[in-house]
Short mmCIF file of C-alpha atoms in Angstrom, two decimals:
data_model
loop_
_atom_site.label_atom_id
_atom_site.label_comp_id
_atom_site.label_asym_id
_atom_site.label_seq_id
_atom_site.Cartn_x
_atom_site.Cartn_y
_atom_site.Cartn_z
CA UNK A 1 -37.34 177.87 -134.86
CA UNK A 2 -40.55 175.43 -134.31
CA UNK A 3 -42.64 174.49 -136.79
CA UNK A 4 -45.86 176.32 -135.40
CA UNK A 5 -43.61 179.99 -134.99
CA UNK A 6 -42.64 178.87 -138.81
CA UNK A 7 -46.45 178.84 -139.89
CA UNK A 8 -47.07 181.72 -137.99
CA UNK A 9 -44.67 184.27 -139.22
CA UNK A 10 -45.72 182.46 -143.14
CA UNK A 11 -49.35 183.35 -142.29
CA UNK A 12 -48.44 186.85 -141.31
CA UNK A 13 -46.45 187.71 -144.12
CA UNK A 14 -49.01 185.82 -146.79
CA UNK A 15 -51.44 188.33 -145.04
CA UNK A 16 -49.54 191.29 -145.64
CA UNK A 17 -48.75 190.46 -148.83
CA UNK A 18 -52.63 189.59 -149.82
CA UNK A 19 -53.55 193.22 -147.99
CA UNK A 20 -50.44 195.15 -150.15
CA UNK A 21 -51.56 193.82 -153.01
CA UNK A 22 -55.16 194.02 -153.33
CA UNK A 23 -56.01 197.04 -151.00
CA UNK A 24 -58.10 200.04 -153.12
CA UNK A 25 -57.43 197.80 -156.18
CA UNK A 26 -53.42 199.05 -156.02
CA UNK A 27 -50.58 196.83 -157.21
CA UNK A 28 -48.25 198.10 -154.23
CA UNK A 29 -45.20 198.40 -152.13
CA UNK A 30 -45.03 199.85 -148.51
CA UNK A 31 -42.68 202.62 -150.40
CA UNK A 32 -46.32 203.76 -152.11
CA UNK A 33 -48.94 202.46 -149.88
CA UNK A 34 -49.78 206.07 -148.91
CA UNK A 35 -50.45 207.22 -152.75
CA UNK A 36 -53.11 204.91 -153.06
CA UNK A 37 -55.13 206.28 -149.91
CA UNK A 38 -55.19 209.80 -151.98
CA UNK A 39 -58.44 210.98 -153.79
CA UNK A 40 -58.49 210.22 -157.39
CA UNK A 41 -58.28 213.68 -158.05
CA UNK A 42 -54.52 214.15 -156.46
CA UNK A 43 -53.56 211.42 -158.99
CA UNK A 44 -52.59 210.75 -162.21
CA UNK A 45 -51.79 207.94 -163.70
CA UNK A 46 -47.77 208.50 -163.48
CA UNK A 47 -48.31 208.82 -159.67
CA UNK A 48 -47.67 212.28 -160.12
CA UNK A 49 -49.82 214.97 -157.74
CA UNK A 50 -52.65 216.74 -159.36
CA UNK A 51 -54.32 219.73 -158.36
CA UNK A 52 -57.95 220.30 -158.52
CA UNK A 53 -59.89 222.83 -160.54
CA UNK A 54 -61.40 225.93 -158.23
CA UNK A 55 -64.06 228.18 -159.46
CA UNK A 56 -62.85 231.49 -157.61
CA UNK A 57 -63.99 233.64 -160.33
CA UNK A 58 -65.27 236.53 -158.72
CA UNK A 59 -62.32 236.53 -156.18
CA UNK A 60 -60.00 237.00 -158.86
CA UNK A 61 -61.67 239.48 -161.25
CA UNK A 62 -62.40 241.76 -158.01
CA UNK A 63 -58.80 242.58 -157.16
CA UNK A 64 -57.30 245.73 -157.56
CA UNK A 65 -54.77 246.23 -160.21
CA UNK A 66 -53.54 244.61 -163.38
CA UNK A 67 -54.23 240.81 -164.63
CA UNK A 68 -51.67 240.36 -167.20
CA UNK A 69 -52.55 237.78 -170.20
CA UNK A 70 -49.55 235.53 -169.60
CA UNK A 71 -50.93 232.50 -171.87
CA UNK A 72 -53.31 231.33 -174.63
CA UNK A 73 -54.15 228.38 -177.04
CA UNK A 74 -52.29 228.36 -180.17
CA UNK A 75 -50.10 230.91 -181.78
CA UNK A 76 -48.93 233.86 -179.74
CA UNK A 77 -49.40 237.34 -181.63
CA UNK A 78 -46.46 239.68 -180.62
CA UNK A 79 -49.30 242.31 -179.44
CA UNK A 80 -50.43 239.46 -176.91
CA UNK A 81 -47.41 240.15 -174.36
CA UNK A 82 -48.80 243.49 -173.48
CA UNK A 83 -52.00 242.78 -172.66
CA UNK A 84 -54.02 243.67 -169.13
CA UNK A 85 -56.99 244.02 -167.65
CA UNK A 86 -57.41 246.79 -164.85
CA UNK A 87 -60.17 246.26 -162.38
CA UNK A 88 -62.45 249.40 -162.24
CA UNK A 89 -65.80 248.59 -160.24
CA UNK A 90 -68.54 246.63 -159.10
CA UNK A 91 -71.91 247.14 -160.40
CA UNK A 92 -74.44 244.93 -158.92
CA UNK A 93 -73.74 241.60 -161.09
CA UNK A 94 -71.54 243.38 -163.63
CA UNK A 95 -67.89 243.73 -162.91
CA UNK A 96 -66.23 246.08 -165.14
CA UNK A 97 -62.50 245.95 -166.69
CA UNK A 98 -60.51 248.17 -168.68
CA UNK A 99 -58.64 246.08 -171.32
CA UNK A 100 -54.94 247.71 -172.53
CA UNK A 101 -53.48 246.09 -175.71
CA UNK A 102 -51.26 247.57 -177.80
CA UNK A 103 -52.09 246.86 -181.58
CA UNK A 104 -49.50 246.56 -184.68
CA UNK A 105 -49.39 249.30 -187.19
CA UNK A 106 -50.32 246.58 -189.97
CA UNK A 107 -51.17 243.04 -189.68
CA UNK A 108 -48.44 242.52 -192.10
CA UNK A 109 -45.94 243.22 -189.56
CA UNK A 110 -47.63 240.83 -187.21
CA UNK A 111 -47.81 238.26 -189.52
CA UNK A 112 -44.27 238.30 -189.91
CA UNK A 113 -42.88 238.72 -186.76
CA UNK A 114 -41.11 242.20 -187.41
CA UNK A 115 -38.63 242.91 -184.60
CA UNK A 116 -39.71 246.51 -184.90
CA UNK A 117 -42.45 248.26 -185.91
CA UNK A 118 -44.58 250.82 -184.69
CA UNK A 119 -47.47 250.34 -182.07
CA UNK A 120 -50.70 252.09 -180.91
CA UNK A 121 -52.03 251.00 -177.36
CA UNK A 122 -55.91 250.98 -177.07
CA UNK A 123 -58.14 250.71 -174.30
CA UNK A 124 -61.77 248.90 -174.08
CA UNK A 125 -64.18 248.86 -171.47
CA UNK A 126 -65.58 245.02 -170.51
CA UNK A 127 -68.00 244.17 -168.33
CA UNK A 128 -67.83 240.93 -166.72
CA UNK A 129 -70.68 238.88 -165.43
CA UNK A 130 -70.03 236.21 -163.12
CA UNK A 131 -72.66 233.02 -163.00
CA UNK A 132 -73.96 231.55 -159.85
CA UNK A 133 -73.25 228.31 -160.96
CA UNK A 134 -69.36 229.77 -161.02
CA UNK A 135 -68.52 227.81 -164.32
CA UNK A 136 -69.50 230.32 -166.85
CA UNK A 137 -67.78 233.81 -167.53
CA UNK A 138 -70.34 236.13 -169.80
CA UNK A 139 -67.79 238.99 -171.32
CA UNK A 140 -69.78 242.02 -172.70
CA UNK A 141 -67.05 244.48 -175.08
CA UNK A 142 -68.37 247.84 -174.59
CA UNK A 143 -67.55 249.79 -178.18
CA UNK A 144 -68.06 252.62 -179.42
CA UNK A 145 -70.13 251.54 -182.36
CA UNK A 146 -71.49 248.00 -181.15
CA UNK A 147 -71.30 245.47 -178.53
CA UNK A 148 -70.49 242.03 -178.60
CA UNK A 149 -70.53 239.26 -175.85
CA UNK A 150 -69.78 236.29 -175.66
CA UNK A 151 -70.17 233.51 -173.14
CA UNK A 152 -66.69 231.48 -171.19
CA UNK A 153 -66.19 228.72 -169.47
CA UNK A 154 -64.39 228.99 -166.40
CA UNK A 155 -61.12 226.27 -166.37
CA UNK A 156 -59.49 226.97 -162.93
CA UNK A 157 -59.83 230.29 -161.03
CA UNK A 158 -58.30 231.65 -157.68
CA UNK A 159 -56.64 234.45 -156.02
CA UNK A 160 -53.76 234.08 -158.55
CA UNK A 161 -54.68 233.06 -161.87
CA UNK A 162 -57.99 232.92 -163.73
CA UNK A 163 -58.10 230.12 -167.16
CA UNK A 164 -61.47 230.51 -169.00
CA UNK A 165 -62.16 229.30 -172.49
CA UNK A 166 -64.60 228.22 -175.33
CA UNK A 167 -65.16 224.14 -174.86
CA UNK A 168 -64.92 221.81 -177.92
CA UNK A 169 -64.77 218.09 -177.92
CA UNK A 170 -62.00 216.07 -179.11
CA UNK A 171 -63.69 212.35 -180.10
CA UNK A 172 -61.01 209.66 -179.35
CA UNK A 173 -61.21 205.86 -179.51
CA UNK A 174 -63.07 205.01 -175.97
CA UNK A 175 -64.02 208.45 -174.64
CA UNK A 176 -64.99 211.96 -175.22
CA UNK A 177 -62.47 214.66 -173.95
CA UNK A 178 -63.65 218.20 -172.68
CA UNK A 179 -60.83 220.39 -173.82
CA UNK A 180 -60.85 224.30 -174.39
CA UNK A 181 -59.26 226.57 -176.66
CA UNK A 182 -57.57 229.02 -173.46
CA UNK A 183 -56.40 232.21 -172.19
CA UNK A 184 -54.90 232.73 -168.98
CA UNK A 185 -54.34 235.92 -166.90
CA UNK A 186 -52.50 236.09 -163.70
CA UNK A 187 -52.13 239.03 -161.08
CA UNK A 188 -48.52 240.59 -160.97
CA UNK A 189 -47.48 238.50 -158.53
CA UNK A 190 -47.88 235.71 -160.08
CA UNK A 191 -46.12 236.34 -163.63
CA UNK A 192 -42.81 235.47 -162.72
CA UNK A 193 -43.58 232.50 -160.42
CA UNK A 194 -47.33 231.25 -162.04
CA UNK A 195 -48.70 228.55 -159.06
CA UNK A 196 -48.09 225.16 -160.29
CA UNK A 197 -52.19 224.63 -160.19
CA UNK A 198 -52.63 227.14 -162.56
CA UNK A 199 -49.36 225.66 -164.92
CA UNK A 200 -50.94 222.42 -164.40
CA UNK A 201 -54.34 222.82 -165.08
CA UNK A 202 -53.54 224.62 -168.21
CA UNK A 203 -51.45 222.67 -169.75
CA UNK A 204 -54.22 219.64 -168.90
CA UNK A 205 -56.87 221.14 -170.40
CA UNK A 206 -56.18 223.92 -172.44
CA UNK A 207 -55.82 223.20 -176.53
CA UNK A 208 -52.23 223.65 -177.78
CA UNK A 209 -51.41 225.30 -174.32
CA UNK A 210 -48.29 228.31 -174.98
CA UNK A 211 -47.42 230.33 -171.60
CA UNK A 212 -45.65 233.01 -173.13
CA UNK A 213 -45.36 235.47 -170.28
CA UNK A 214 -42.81 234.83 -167.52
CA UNK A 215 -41.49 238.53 -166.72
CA UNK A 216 -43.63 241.61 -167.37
CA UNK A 217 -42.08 243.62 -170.67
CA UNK A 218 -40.65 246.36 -170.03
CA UNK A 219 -41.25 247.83 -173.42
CA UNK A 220 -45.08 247.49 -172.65
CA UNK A 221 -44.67 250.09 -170.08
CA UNK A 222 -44.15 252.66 -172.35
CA UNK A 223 -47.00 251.96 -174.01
CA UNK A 224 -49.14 252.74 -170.38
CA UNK A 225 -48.79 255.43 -167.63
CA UNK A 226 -49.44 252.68 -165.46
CA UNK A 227 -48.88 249.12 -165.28
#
């Protein structure tokens, strides 16, 4: 080989090495190049795909049927797995549920886990008003001696699954951290096989994050004429 095809091919691959190495700031091998042409929200820092959050709110509270509580933050009371919301009707900008939860006997029976003990479903009426701005969930509970309300904020929505929680801040060493103390619903559909935006996003963002509903309960069923 001469000397000047020698310099050449050296120049070519110091090049390619130079361009590997330094392009979008990525330490890199052809194996990963394409990861590093990816928007920063497909990435995390394993190299592992991320999904980004949707705001689909209204999409997914106007559905017909059930929404089935399938995961929350913290501790999961053994009334929580037979919880749904049933879409009723549209309103104008009120969007109105019928909640379905089926409530111990006594909180001492809840408190300890008791295998068996007797339960009373109950019904409430919510209305549900949907911001503009998509990122806030105001939740009225229609009783029949008061009503309370409260304002969410909307973690991930879509056709599928709909996160929304209260916010607090966790203060760490460098940065401030937006997490939110959760609950998750998901259409039927969905409760066996939950979309792996909706798993991911929760577990990212959500406060001690417990999905606790993978199969609908058949016991709950008694509890309802339908659902």
């Amino acid at each position: 080989m001469s000397r000047r095809l020698q310099l050449n091919n050296f120049v070519t691959a110091s090049s390619k090495l130079r361009y590997n190495s330094t392009i979008m700031g990525c330490n890199i091998s052809l194996i990963v190049l394409v990861w590093c042409w990816l928007p920063p929200e497909y990435m995390t820092v394993y190299g592992q795909q991320k999904f980004p959050r949707t705001y689909e709110t209204r999409a997914f509270l106007t559905q017909r049927g059930y929404s089935y509580l399938v995961g929350t933050t913290g501790p999961v009371n053994l009334s929580d797995r037979c919880m749904r919301s049933y879409y009723l009707y549209v309103s104008g900008s009120e969007i109105s549920h019928q909640l379905k939860y089926v409530e111990p006997e006594s909180e001492e029976a809840e408190t300890n886990s008791v295998e068996y003990y007797e339960r009373h479903p109950k019904e409430i009426w919510l209305a549900l008003f949907w911001h503009h701005n998509k990122k806030l969930l105001d939740v009225v509970v229609k009783g029949e001696s008061k009503t309370l309300q409260e304002t969410f904020h909307v973690v991930h929505a879509n056709t599928k699954c709909l996160i929304i929680g209260s916010a607090y801040k966790a203060y760490g060493n460098k940065e401030t951290k937006m997490n939110y103390d959760c609950t998750m619903w998901a259409k039927k559909e969905a409760v066996k096989r939950l979309p792996k935006d909706c798993e991911f996003i929760f577990l990212k963002y959500c406060n001690q994050p417990k999905i606790f509903l993978t199969a609908l309960e058949s016991e709950c069923s008694d509890y309802y004429i339908y659902g």
